[in-house]
Short mmCIF file of C-alpha atoms in Angstrom, two decimals:
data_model
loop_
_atom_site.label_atom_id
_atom_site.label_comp_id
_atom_site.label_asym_id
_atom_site.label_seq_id
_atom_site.Cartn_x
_atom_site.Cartn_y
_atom_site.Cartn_z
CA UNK A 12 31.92 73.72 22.37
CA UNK A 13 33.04 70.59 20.39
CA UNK A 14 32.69 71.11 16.72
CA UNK A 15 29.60 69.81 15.59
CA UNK A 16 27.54 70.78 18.59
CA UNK A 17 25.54 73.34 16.96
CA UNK A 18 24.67 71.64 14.10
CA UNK A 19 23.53 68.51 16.05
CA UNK A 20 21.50 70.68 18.45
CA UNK A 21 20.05 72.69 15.04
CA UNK A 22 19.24 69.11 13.51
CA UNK A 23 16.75 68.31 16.70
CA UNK A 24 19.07 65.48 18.47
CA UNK A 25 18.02 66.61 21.76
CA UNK A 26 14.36 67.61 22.41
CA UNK A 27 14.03 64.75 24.54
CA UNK A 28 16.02 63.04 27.43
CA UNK A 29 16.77 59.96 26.87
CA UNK A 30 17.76 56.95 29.22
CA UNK A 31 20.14 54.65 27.74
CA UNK A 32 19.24 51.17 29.85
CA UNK A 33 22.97 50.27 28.02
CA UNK A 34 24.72 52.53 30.39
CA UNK A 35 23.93 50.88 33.75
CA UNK A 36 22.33 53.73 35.12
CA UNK A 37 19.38 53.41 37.47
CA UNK A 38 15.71 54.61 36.06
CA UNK A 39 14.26 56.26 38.62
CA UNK A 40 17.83 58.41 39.41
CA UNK A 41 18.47 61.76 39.62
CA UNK A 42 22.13 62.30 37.96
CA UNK A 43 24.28 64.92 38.90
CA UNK A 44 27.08 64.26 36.64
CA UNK A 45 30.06 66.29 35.30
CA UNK A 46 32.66 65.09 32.14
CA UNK A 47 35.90 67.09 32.78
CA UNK A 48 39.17 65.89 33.67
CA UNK A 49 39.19 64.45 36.78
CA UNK A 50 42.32 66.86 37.71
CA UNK A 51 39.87 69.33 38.07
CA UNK A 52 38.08 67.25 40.65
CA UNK A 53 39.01 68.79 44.34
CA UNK A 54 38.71 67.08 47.35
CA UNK A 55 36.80 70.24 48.89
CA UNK A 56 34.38 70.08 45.19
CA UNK A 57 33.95 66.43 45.96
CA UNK A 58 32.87 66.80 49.53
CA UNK A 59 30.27 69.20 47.87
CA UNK A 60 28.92 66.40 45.73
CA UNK A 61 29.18 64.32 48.20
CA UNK A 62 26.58 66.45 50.58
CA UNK A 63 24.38 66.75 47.60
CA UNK A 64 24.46 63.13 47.43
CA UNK A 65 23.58 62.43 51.24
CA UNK A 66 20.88 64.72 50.81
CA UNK A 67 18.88 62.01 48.66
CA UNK A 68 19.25 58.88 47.89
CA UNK A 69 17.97 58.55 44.39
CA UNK A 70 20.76 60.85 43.75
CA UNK A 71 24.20 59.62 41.83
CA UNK A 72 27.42 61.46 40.01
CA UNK A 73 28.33 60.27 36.76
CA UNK A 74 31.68 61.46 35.97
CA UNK A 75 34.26 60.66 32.97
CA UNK A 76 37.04 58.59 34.04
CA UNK A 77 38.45 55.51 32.50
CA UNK A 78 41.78 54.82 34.01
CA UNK A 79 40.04 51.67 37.35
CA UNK A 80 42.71 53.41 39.40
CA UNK A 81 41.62 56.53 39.87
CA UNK A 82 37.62 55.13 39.68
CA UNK A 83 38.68 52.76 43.43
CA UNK A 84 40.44 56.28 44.57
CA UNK A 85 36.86 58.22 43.72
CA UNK A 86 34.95 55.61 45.44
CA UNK A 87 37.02 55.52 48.39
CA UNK A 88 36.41 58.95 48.63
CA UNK A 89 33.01 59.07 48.51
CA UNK A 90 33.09 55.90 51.16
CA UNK A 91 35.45 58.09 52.79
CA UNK A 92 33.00 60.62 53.37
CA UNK A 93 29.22 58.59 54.21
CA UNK A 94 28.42 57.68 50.51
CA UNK A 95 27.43 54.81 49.13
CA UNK A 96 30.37 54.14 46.30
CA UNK A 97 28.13 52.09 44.28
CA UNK A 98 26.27 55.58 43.54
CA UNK A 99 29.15 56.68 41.75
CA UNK A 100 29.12 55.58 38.38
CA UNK A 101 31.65 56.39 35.23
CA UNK A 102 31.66 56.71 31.58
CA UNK A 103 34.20 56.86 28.87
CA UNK A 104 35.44 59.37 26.00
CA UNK A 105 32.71 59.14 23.26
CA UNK A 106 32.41 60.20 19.89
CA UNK A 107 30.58 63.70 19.59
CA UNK A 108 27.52 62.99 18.68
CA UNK A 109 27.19 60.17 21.06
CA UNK A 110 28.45 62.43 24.12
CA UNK A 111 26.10 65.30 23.32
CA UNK A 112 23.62 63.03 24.28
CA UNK A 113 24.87 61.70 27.36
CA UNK A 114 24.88 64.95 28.51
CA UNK A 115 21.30 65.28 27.64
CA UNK A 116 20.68 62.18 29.99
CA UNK A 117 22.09 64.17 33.03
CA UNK A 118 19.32 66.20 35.12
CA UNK A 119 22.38 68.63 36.55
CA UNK A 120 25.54 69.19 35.55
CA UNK A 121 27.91 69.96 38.60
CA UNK A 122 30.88 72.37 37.92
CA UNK A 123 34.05 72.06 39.53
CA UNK A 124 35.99 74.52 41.21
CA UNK A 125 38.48 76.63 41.16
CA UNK A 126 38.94 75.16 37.50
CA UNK A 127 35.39 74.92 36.04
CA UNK A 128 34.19 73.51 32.96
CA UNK A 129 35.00 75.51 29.47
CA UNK A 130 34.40 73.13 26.88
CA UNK A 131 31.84 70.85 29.16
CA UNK A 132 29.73 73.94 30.17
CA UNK A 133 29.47 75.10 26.49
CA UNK A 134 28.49 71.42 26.02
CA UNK A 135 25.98 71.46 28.09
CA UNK A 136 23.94 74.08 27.38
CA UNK A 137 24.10 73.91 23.54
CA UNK A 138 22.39 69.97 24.40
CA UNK A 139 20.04 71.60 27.00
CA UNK A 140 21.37 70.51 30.08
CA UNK A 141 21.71 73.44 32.75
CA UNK A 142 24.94 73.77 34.93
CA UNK A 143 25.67 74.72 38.39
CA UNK A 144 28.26 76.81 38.64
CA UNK A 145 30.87 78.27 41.18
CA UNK A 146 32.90 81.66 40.27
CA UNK A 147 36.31 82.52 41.33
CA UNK A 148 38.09 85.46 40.66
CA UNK A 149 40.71 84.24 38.15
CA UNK A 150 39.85 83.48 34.45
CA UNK A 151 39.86 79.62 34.67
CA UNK A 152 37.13 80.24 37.53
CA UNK A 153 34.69 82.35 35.74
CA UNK A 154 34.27 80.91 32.35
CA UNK A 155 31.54 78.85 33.30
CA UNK A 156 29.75 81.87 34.89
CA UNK A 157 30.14 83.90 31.70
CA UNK A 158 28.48 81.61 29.85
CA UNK A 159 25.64 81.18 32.19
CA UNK A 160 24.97 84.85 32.09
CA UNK A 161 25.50 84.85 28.30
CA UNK A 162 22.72 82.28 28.15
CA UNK A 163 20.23 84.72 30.80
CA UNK A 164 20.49 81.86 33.56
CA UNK A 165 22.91 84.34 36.13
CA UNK A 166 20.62 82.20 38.80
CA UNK A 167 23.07 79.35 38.21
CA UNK A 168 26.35 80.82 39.21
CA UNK A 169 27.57 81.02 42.88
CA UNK A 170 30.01 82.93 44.60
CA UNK A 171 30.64 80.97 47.70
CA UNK A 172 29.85 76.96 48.28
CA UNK A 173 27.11 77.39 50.75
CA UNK A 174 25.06 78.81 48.05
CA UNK A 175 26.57 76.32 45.52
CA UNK A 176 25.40 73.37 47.29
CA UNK A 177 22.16 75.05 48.31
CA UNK A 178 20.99 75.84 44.78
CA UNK A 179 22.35 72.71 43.26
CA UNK A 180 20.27 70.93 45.54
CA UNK A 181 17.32 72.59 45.19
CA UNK A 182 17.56 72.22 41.22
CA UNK A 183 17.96 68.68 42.22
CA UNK A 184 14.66 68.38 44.23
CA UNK A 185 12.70 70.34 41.79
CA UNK A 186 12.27 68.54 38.43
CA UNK A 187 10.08 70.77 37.11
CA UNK A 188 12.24 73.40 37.95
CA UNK A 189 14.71 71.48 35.76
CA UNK A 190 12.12 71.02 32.62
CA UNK A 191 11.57 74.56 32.48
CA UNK A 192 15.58 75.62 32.54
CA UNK A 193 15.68 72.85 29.92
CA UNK A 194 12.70 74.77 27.79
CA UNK A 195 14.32 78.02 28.18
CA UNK A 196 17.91 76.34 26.27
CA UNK A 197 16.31 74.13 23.97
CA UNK A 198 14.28 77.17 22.84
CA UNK A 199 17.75 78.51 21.38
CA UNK A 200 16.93 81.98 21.83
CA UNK A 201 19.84 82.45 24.39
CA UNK A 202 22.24 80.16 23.60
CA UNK A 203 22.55 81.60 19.90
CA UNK A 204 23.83 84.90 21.53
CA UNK A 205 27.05 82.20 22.41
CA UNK A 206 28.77 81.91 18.83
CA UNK A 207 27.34 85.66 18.01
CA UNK A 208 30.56 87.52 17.73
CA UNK A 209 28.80 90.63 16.53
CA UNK A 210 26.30 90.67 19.15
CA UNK A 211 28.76 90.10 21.83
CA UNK A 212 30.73 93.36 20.09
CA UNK A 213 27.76 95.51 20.37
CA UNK A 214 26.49 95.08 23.83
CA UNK A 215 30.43 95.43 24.81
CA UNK A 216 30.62 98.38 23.02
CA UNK A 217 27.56 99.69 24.42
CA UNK A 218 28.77 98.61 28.35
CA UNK A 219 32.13 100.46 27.75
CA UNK A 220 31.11 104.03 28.61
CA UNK A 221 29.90 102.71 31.41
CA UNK A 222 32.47 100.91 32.45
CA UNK A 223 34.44 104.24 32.42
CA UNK A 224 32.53 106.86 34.03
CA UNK A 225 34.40 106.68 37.30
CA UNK A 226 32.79 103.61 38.63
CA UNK A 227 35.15 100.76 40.62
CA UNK A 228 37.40 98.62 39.02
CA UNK A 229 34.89 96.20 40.68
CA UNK A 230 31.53 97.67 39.40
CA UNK A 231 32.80 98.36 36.08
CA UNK A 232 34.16 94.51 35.74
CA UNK A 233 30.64 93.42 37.10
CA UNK A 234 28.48 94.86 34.01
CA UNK A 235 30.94 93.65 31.51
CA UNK A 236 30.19 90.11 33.36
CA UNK A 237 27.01 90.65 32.72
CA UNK A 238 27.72 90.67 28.64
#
């Protein structure tokens, strides 16, 4: 989480969802967007966005890039693979306050994978956004599903990309779906429990005998997932 995001979330920034007309995005859209380094950006997580895209056409990814090279390259791509490129659209590196609530704008944030969003996914759901997620089996993979299940919202996170894209798109096609996801964050009940170190301690602590009463290296790792 970028410092600040708390408090800015605390002070009542983002109840509501704003549309800022000054950022060229269309009305009526439905924006899957996602504001990590475009390094993490595969060209096997693109093709998913890309079938989310051709699923409806109100639909457009809003990602962070600034360098034109690599925003032709992206097009291309999506070109490249049946999409229109004008329905990829990109924003630059804001100040904090100002990119909390650009993420509020998005209706979905798509995660990438193998390296998902740490920083961006924390982002996310301290403005109220929710996040579909993919998890791996190495660290950089599962941060974003930890936090989902930190927050209660386990329904988020994937293990393979058929289920990725099918969820993602049904969050999509569902808006009120979305609101309520929205409700459940903005409430703050949840996302509290993510910068409550002694929380996190106790339910670890209580998961531990658990975890070692002869159960799988897999089933033990599993509940302590689940923290």
């Amino acid at each position: 989480m970028v410092a600040g995001s708390a408090d800015a979330l605390t002070a009542g920034h983002f109840r509501k969802r704003p549309r800022d007309p000054s950022g060229g995005l269309p009305e009526d859209a439905i924006i899957l967007a996602n504001f990590s380094q475009t390094y993490k950006i595969t060209p096997q997580m693109f093709s998913l966005w890309c079938q989310l895209l051709q699923q409806d056409n109100k639909r457009i990814l809003w990602l962070l890039c600034e360098q034109t090279r690599i925003q032709q390259r992206l097009r291309q791509e999506a070109s490249n693979r049946g999409v229109d490129p004008t329905r990829i659209f990109f924003s630059s590196h804001l100040p904090t306050q100002q990119h909390l609530n650009r993420i509020r704008q998005a209706d979905l944030i798509v995660d990438t994978y193998p390296y998902g969003g740490h920083t961006l996914t924390s982002d996310a759901l301290w403005a109220g956004t929710p996040v579909a997620a993919m998890m791996g089996e190495s660290f950089a993979s599962r941060v974003s599903a930890s936090l989902l299940m930190g927050v209660g919202m386990g329904e988020l996170v994937a293990h393979h990309q058929t289920e990725y894209v099918g969820f993602a798109a049904a969050l999509a096609g569902q808006p009120e779906q979305l609101v309520l996801l929205r409700q459940r964050l903005d409430t703050g009940k949840h996302v509290d429990r993510l910068s409550d170190p002694q929380s996190y301690a106790h339910r670890l602590e209580s998961r531990m005998p658990m975890s070692c009463s002869g159960q799988s290296i897999y089933d033990a790792r599993e509940k302590l997932n689940n923290l």
